[in-house]
mmCIF file of C-alpha atoms in Angstrom:
data_model
loop_
_atom_site.group_PDB
_atom_site.id
_atom_site.type_symbol
_atom_site.label_atom_id
_atom_site.label_comp_id
_atom_site.label_asym_id
_atom_site.label_seq_id
_atom_site.Cartn_x
_atom_site.Cartn_y
_atom_site.Cartn_z
ATOM 1 C CA MET F 36 86.982 65.713 214.621
ATOM 2 C CA PRO F 37 84.362 67.808 212.554
ATOM 3 C CA THR F 38 84.853 68.299 208.975
ATOM 4 C CA GLU F 39 85.848 72.858 209.252
ATOM 5 C CA SER F 40 87.799 74.044 211.669
ATOM 6 C CA SER F 41 86.982 75.796 214.777
ATOM 7 C CA ALA F 42 88.601 78.419 213.517
ATOM 8 C CA ASN F 43 86.486 78.346 210.057
ATOM 9 C CA TYR F 44 83.416 77.525 211.569
ATOM 10 C CA THR F 45 81.422 80.918 212.006
ATOM 11 C CA ASP F 46 79.371 81.493 214.955
ATOM 12 C CA THR F 47 77.865 84.621 214.708
ATOM 13 C CA LEU F 48 74.410 85.400 213.881
ATOM 14 C CA THR F 49 73.855 85.717 210.192
ATOM 15 C CA ASP F 50 71.835 87.802 207.535
ATOM 16 C CA ALA F 51 69.052 85.441 208.177
ATOM 17 C CA THR F 52 68.754 87.191 211.209
ATOM 18 C CA ALA F 53 69.493 90.979 210.276
ATOM 19 C CA ASP F 54 66.254 92.196 209.821
ATOM 20 C CA ALA F 55 65.367 91.701 213.067
ATOM 21 C CA ALA F 56 67.502 93.585 214.371
ATOM 22 C CA THR F 57 67.078 97.110 212.643
ATOM 23 C CA SER F 58 63.173 95.827 214.093
ATOM 24 C CA THR F 59 64.711 96.260 217.413
ATOM 25 C CA THR F 60 65.032 99.713 218.386
ATOM 26 C CA SER F 61 61.571 100.890 216.671
ATOM 27 C CA THR F 62 59.879 98.767 219.037
ATOM 28 C CA ALA F 63 61.345 98.818 222.161
ATOM 29 C CA SER F 64 60.455 102.053 221.831
ATOM 30 C CA ASP F 65 57.259 101.778 221.541
ATOM 31 C CA ALA F 66 56.992 99.964 224.877
ATOM 32 C CA GLY F 67 58.901 102.960 226.486
ATOM 33 C CA LEU F 68 62.010 100.691 226.726
ATOM 34 C CA GLY F 69 64.552 103.062 225.426
ATOM 35 C CA ALA F 70 66.872 102.275 222.329
ATOM 36 C CA ARG F 71 68.239 99.177 223.880
ATOM 37 C CA ARG F 72 65.808 96.741 224.786
ATOM 38 C CA ARG F 73 65.626 95.460 228.628
ATOM 39 C CA VAL F 74 66.608 91.286 228.728
ATOM 40 C CA LEU F 75 66.128 89.474 232.021
ATOM 41 C CA VAL F 76 69.008 86.668 231.710
ATOM 42 C CA THR F 77 68.293 83.815 234.507
ATOM 43 C CA GLY F 78 70.632 80.820 234.998
ATOM 44 C CA ALA F 79 73.237 83.426 233.108
ATOM 45 C CA THR F 80 76.384 81.084 234.398
ATOM 46 C CA GLY F 81 74.941 77.859 232.376
ATOM 47 C CA TYR F 82 76.161 75.841 229.821
ATOM 48 C CA ILE F 83 73.285 77.374 227.447
ATOM 49 C CA ALA F 84 74.038 80.909 229.292
ATOM 50 C CA GLY F 85 77.448 80.262 227.789
ATOM 51 C CA GLN F 86 76.552 80.279 224.007
ATOM 52 C CA LEU F 87 73.951 82.718 224.618
ATOM 53 C CA VAL F 88 74.698 85.873 227.012
ATOM 54 C CA PRO F 89 77.716 87.080 224.290
ATOM 55 C CA GLU F 90 75.228 87.895 221.599
ATOM 56 C CA LEU F 91 72.771 89.112 223.675
ATOM 57 C CA ARG F 92 74.799 92.031 225.301
ATOM 58 C CA GLU F 93 75.837 93.140 221.956
ATOM 59 C CA ARG F 94 72.099 93.471 220.815
ATOM 60 C CA TYR F 95 70.755 94.063 224.452
ATOM 61 C CA ASP F 96 70.358 95.801 228.004
ATOM 62 C CA VAL F 97 70.894 92.748 229.432
ATOM 63 C CA ARG F 98 70.855 91.985 233.356
ATOM 64 C CA ALA F 99 72.188 88.356 234.539
ATOM 65 C CA LEU F 100 71.093 86.924 237.170
ATOM 66 C CA ASP F 101 72.501 82.736 238.913
ATOM 67 C CA VAL F 102 72.875 81.818 242.947
ATOM 68 C CA ARG F 103 76.141 81.603 241.557
ATOM 69 C CA PRO F 104 78.801 84.425 240.792
ATOM 70 C CA GLY F 105 80.459 85.151 237.210
ATOM 71 C CA PRO F 106 81.493 87.861 235.219
ATOM 72 C CA ASP F 107 78.733 90.607 235.186
ATOM 73 C CA VAL F 108 76.410 88.070 236.953
ATOM 74 C CA GLU F 109 74.567 88.913 240.095
ATOM 75 C CA VAL F 110 74.086 86.544 242.278
ATOM 76 C CA VAL F 111 70.225 86.435 243.514
ATOM 77 C CA ASP F 112 68.361 83.327 244.955
ATOM 78 C CA LEU F 113 64.857 83.659 242.584
ATOM 79 C CA LEU F 114 63.173 80.804 244.237
ATOM 80 C CA ASP F 115 63.638 81.367 248.498
ATOM 81 C CA THR F 116 63.696 85.498 247.637
ATOM 82 C CA PRO F 117 60.948 86.698 248.802
ATOM 83 C CA ALA F 118 58.395 87.920 246.020
ATOM 84 C CA SER F 119 58.504 91.764 247.213
ATOM 85 C CA GLU F 120 62.541 91.592 247.278
ATOM 86 C CA LEU F 121 62.327 90.719 243.376
ATOM 87 C CA ALA F 122 59.946 93.166 241.420
ATOM 88 C CA GLU F 123 63.054 95.424 240.631
ATOM 89 C CA TYR F 124 64.641 92.895 238.860
ATOM 90 C CA PHE F 125 61.359 92.827 236.714
ATOM 91 C CA GLU F 126 60.296 96.034 236.958
ATOM 92 C CA GLY F 127 61.426 97.857 233.157
ATOM 93 C CA VAL F 128 61.928 94.461 230.989
ATOM 94 C CA ASP F 129 60.996 93.465 228.020
ATOM 95 C CA THR F 130 61.441 90.021 228.198
ATOM 96 C CA VAL F 131 62.891 86.893 230.473
ATOM 97 C CA VAL F 132 65.168 84.696 229.510
ATOM 98 C CA HIS F 133 65.211 82.287 231.579
ATOM 99 C CA LEU F 134 67.213 79.753 232.245
ATOM 100 C CA ALA F 135 68.089 78.901 235.429
ATOM 101 C CA TYR F 136 68.008 75.274 236.887
ATOM 102 C CA HIS F 137 68.616 73.612 239.702
ATOM 103 C CA ARG F 138 70.487 70.689 239.559
ATOM 104 C CA PRO F 139 68.423 67.989 241.737
ATOM 105 C CA ASP F 140 69.972 66.216 244.657
ATOM 106 C CA GLY F 141 70.235 62.018 244.972
ATOM 107 C CA GLU F 142 69.456 59.547 242.191
ATOM 108 C CA ASP F 143 65.649 57.854 243.423
ATOM 109 C CA PRO F 144 62.751 58.933 242.389
ATOM 110 C CA GLN F 145 61.183 60.689 245.555
ATOM 111 C CA ALA F 146 64.204 62.259 245.166
ATOM 112 C CA ARG F 147 64.266 63.353 241.634
ATOM 113 C CA TYR F 148 60.770 64.460 242.107
ATOM 114 C CA GLU F 149 61.401 66.490 244.582
ATOM 115 C CA GLY F 150 64.277 68.297 242.935
ATOM 116 C CA GLU F 151 62.400 68.998 239.722
ATOM 117 C CA ARG F 152 59.438 70.095 241.504
ATOM 118 C CA ARG F 153 61.910 72.558 242.962
ATOM 119 C CA ASN F 154 62.863 73.938 239.244
ATOM 120 C CA VAL F 155 59.082 73.603 238.660
ATOM 121 C CA ASP F 156 58.414 76.436 241.612
ATOM 122 C CA LEU F 157 61.554 78.296 239.781
ATOM 123 C CA MET F 158 59.474 78.572 236.430
ATOM 124 C CA GLN F 159 56.313 79.851 238.463
ATOM 125 C CA ARG F 160 57.505 82.044 239.813
ATOM 126 C CA VAL F 161 59.407 83.767 236.839
ATOM 127 C CA TYR F 162 55.869 83.669 235.455
ATOM 128 C CA GLN F 163 54.378 85.422 238.442
ATOM 129 C CA LEU F 164 56.428 87.585 239.090
ATOM 130 C CA SER F 165 56.836 88.792 235.020
ATOM 131 C CA LEU F 166 52.547 88.942 234.682
ATOM 132 C CA ASP F 167 52.703 91.082 238.045
ATOM 133 C CA HIS F 168 55.869 93.141 236.778
ATOM 134 C CA GLY F 169 54.771 94.513 233.176
ATOM 135 C CA VAL F 170 57.264 92.156 231.303
ATOM 136 C CA ARG F 171 55.984 91.545 228.061
ATOM 137 C CA ARG F 172 57.098 87.965 226.881
ATOM 138 C CA VAL F 173 59.437 85.053 228.603
ATOM 139 C CA VAL F 174 61.681 82.940 226.525
ATOM 140 C CA ALA F 175 62.269 79.412 227.897
ATOM 141 C CA ALA F 176 64.936 77.664 228.086
ATOM 142 C CA SER F 177 63.003 73.861 227.600
ATOM 143 C CA THR F 178 64.350 70.459 225.838
ATOM 144 C CA ASN F 179 63.174 67.438 224.251
ATOM 145 C CA GLN F 180 62.815 65.187 227.243
ATOM 146 C CA ALA F 181 59.355 66.549 227.188
ATOM 147 C CA ALA F 182 58.666 64.094 224.729
ATOM 148 C CA LYS F 183 61.511 61.958 224.598
ATOM 149 C CA TRP F 184 59.374 58.777 224.794
ATOM 150 C CA TYR F 185 58.145 59.419 221.107
ATOM 151 C CA GLU F 186 61.813 58.309 219.649
ATOM 152 C CA GLN F 187 61.389 54.558 220.949
ATOM 153 C CA PRO F 188 58.564 54.662 217.655
ATOM 154 C CA TYR F 189 60.995 56.372 215.757
ATOM 155 C CA PHE F 190 63.734 53.765 216.098
ATOM 156 C CA ALA F 191 61.472 51.405 215.846
ATOM 157 C CA GLY F 192 60.104 52.578 212.155
ATOM 158 C CA ARG F 193 56.476 53.413 213.889
ATOM 159 C CA ARG F 194 57.079 57.038 213.366
ATOM 160 C CA ASP F 195 58.308 59.513 210.818
ATOM 161 C CA ARG F 196 58.049 63.426 212.786
ATOM 162 C CA VAL F 197 57.933 64.602 216.368
ATOM 163 C CA THR F 198 56.215 68.112 216.399
ATOM 164 C CA PRO F 199 55.327 70.275 218.789
ATOM 165 C CA GLU F 200 51.928 69.649 219.177
ATOM 166 C CA ASP F 201 52.575 66.400 220.121
ATOM 167 C CA TYR F 202 51.426 65.161 223.602
ATOM 168 C CA PRO F 203 53.719 65.506 225.860
ATOM 169 C CA ARG F 204 55.359 62.143 226.630
ATOM 170 C CA PRO F 205 58.394 62.475 228.556
ATOM 171 C CA ASP F 206 60.296 59.392 230.214
ATOM 172 C CA ASN F 207 61.981 60.986 233.432
ATOM 173 C CA PHE F 208 61.452 63.313 235.079
ATOM 174 C CA TYR F 209 63.903 66.401 234.080
ATOM 175 C CA GLY F 210 61.532 65.588 230.717
ATOM 176 C CA TRP F 211 58.309 65.882 233.454
ATOM 177 C CA ALA F 212 59.706 69.408 235.035
ATOM 178 C CA LYS F 213 59.799 70.777 231.766
ATOM 179 C CA ALA F 214 56.383 69.809 229.810
ATOM 180 C CA ALA F 215 55.496 70.931 233.238
ATOM 181 C CA TYR F 216 56.330 74.544 232.575
ATOM 182 C CA GLU F 217 55.454 74.132 228.789
ATOM 183 C CA LEU F 218 51.886 73.592 230.627
ATOM 184 C CA LEU F 219 52.312 76.189 232.766
ATOM 185 C CA GLY F 220 53.602 78.851 230.502
ATOM 186 C CA PHE F 221 50.433 78.656 227.885
ATOM 187 C CA LEU F 222 47.860 78.933 231.311
ATOM 188 C CA TYR F 223 49.542 82.507 231.799
ATOM 189 C CA ALA F 224 49.879 83.119 228.033
ATOM 190 C CA CYS F 225 45.961 82.442 227.606
ATOM 191 C CA GLY F 226 45.053 84.881 229.652
ATOM 192 C CA SER F 227 42.943 83.390 232.437
ATOM 193 C CA ILE F 228 44.545 84.741 235.759
ATOM 194 C CA GLY F 229 45.417 88.216 234.029
ATOM 195 C CA ARG F 230 46.843 89.998 231.184
ATOM 196 C CA ALA F 231 48.193 87.671 228.404
ATOM 197 C CA LEU F 232 52.229 86.835 228.736
ATOM 198 C CA GLU F 233 53.633 85.815 225.964
ATOM 199 C CA VAL F 234 55.145 83.005 226.174
ATOM 200 C CA ILE F 235 57.713 80.949 224.505
ATOM 201 C CA GLN F 236 59.447 77.322 225.229
ATOM 202 C CA VAL F 237 62.401 76.040 223.505
ATOM 203 C CA ARG F 238 62.668 72.654 223.576
ATOM 204 C CA ILE F 239 67.112 72.202 223.022
ATOM 205 C CA VAL F 240 68.051 68.919 221.526
ATOM 206 C CA VAL F 241 71.843 68.608 221.593
ATOM 207 C CA PRO F 242 73.449 71.776 221.695
ATOM 208 C CA ARG F 243 76.683 70.531 221.962
ATOM 209 C CA GLU F 244 79.553 69.724 219.331
ATOM 210 C CA ILE F 245 79.319 65.793 218.405
ATOM 211 C CA ASP F 246 82.468 63.710 219.125
ATOM 212 C CA PRO F 247 82.865 60.878 217.407
ATOM 213 C CA ALA F 248 84.634 59.072 220.145
ATOM 214 C CA ASN F 249 81.713 59.048 222.955
ATOM 215 C CA PHE F 250 79.899 56.946 219.947
ATOM 216 C CA VAL F 251 83.058 54.452 218.070
ATOM 217 C CA ASP F 252 81.730 50.895 220.417
ATOM 218 C CA GLN F 253 77.771 52.327 220.895
ATOM 219 C CA PRO F 254 74.556 51.804 218.878
ATOM 220 C CA ALA F 255 74.758 53.358 215.645
ATOM 221 C CA HIS F 256 71.527 55.053 215.947
ATOM 222 C CA ARG F 257 72.830 56.579 219.322
ATOM 223 C CA TYR F 258 74.931 58.951 217.226
ATOM 224 C CA VAL F 259 72.171 59.297 214.497
ATOM 225 C CA ARG F 260 69.820 60.891 217.013
ATOM 226 C CA GLU F 261 72.619 63.226 218.205
ATOM 227 C CA LEU F 262 72.897 64.336 214.490
ATOM 228 C CA ALA F 263 69.239 64.332 213.966
ATOM 229 C CA GLY F 264 68.908 66.464 217.282
ATOM 230 C CA TYR F 265 72.799 69.126 216.983
ATOM 231 C CA ILE F 266 72.268 72.461 216.745
ATOM 232 C CA SER F 267 75.027 74.873 215.941
ATOM 233 C CA GLU F 268 75.717 77.389 218.713
ATOM 234 C CA ARG F 269 75.081 79.574 215.596
ATOM 235 C CA ASP F 270 71.167 78.287 214.982
ATOM 236 C CA LEU F 271 70.645 78.665 219.252
ATOM 237 C CA ARG F 272 70.999 82.685 219.559
ATOM 238 C CA GLN F 273 69.010 82.969 216.256
ATOM 239 C CA LEU F 274 66.916 80.579 217.612
ATOM 240 C CA PHE F 275 66.639 82.789 220.734
ATOM 241 C CA VAL F 276 67.132 86.435 219.139
ATOM 242 C CA ARG F 277 64.453 85.950 217.239
ATOM 243 C CA SER F 278 62.358 84.252 220.308
ATOM 244 C CA ILE F 279 62.732 87.746 221.923
ATOM 245 C CA GLU F 280 62.491 89.759 219.054
ATOM 246 C CA THR F 281 59.384 88.793 216.504
ATOM 247 C CA PRO F 282 56.508 91.434 217.620
ATOM 248 C CA ASP F 283 53.437 88.883 217.075
ATOM 249 C CA ILE F 284 53.361 85.978 218.075
ATOM 250 C CA ALA F 285 50.177 85.071 218.852
ATOM 251 C CA ASP F 286 48.407 81.446 217.155
ATOM 252 C CA GLU F 287 45.222 80.954 215.555
ATOM 253 C CA HIS F 288 43.215 81.382 218.190
ATOM 254 C CA GLY F 289 45.012 84.322 219.376
ATOM 255 C CA VAL F 290 46.760 83.126 222.297
ATOM 256 C CA PRO F 291 50.710 84.119 222.408
ATOM 257 C CA PHE F 292 52.232 80.940 222.816
ATOM 258 C CA HIS F 293 54.492 78.550 221.640
ATOM 259 C CA ILE F 294 56.771 75.949 221.878
ATOM 260 C CA PHE F 295 59.495 75.399 219.321
ATOM 261 C CA TYR F 296 62.082 72.857 219.059
ATOM 262 C CA GLY F 297 66.081 73.913 219.257
ATOM 263 C CA VAL F 298 68.041 72.181 216.380
ATOM 264 C CA SER F 299 69.509 72.995 213.104
ATOM 265 C CA ASP F 300 68.757 72.489 209.636
ATOM 266 C CA ASN F 301 70.046 68.727 209.686
ATOM 267 C CA ALA F 302 69.089 65.404 207.170
ATOM 268 C CA ARG F 303 68.986 63.545 209.609
ATOM 269 C CA LYS F 304 66.446 65.699 211.777
ATOM 270 C CA PHE F 305 63.056 64.719 213.180
ATOM 271 C CA TRP F 306 61.977 67.440 215.373
ATOM 272 C CA SER F 307 59.633 69.429 213.504
ATOM 273 C CA ILE F 308 61.008 73.278 213.654
ATOM 274 C CA THR F 309 58.372 74.526 210.750
ATOM 275 C CA ASN F 310 56.658 76.686 213.493
ATOM 276 C CA ALA F 311 59.736 78.162 214.595
ATOM 277 C CA ARG F 312 59.863 78.484 210.770
ATOM 278 C CA GLU F 313 56.291 80.244 210.083
ATOM 279 C CA VAL F 314 55.933 82.492 213.169
ATOM 280 C CA ILE F 315 59.400 84.050 213.836
ATOM 281 C CA GLY F 316 60.946 83.456 210.970
ATOM 282 C CA TYR F 317 63.982 80.466 212.265
ATOM 283 C CA ALA F 318 66.231 80.076 209.115
ATOM 284 C CA PRO F 319 69.399 77.701 210.515
ATOM 285 C CA GLN F 320 72.342 78.097 208.718
ATOM 286 C CA ASP F 321 73.826 74.654 209.419
ATOM 287 C CA ASP F 322 73.230 70.602 208.996
ATOM 288 C CA SER F 323 75.200 68.093 210.896
ATOM 289 C CA GLU F 324 75.304 66.376 207.509
ATOM 290 C CA ARG F 325 77.589 68.928 206.528
ATOM 291 C CA ARG F 326 79.453 69.957 209.572
ATOM 292 C CA PHE F 327 80.584 66.222 210.495
ATOM 293 C CA ALA F 328 80.318 65.088 207.136
ATOM 294 C CA ALA F 329 84.125 62.974 207.961
ATOM 295 C CA ASP F 330 82.950 61.303 210.898
ATOM 296 C CA ILE F 331 79.559 59.947 209.294
ATOM 297 C CA ALA F 332 81.477 58.226 206.995
ATOM 298 C CA ARG F 333 83.840 56.379 209.254
ATOM 299 C CA LEU F 334 81.852 55.666 212.372
ATOM 300 C CA LEU F 335 78.133 54.679 209.707
ATOM 301 C CA HIS F 336 80.008 53.613 206.739
ATOM 302 C CA GLY F 337 83.459 52.335 207.067
ATOM 303 C CA ASP F 338 85.217 54.618 205.453
ATOM 304 C CA ASN F 339 88.707 55.236 207.203
ATOM 305 C CA ARG F 340 90.667 56.600 204.585
#
């Protein structure tokens, strides 16, 4: 079990994000959005949404959509509904937090490809509707799977770090689709097809508590990989809040586009969060080395005390 009980493990946003809250009202007012920023969340009944939406509702005027019903969630199919009928959901919105995902049917390569292509089409629709209806920014859930192949040379000792600037190298169709989200997002952000839509893609790695029982009979590197990629709930919330609220995200070329890795400040991390620190002031509070210290001692060092 983790070294701290869940009752003592704070998952609310910390002082590291308090300054962002003070700027919310003025930023939203400047945009003509009133006192609370309007945020549209897609995929609002999903696992990641479960960690984010409560905090987002505290801070913003949230409208939540999904193809499945849920508390305070509107049932809307963003992919198959005519675009003209979806305008109302995007008009007047400051930021879209895109978490929606259609799970492919079937396991053979063609079925996986066709299923994930629907997710690329869904991302495209969100970008286009956002561009058409004045949305300032899209913050989307991507994944480390967009560059997962790099884990092979890392664990073989031929690479020390994976950064968002590395060329995408997925090794599965899920990662391919997420890489496509990112490349498509740059197209919208660079302004080549209209105004520059601001885009942030968050490559989430391990957004869950790590159960040591799952790794008792596994090679050590699999457990190490989970420790390296862990992101606590409060760090995930902070990362998304700062991605929403940071006023200026233009890169060195003036393009408002970034890819951030979603990991905590783990001692074992090999996914770089340097750009998230620099661009949006991401200041993760947690480290899997401390969070799971007793489990690490037992599983990796044979300490059964």
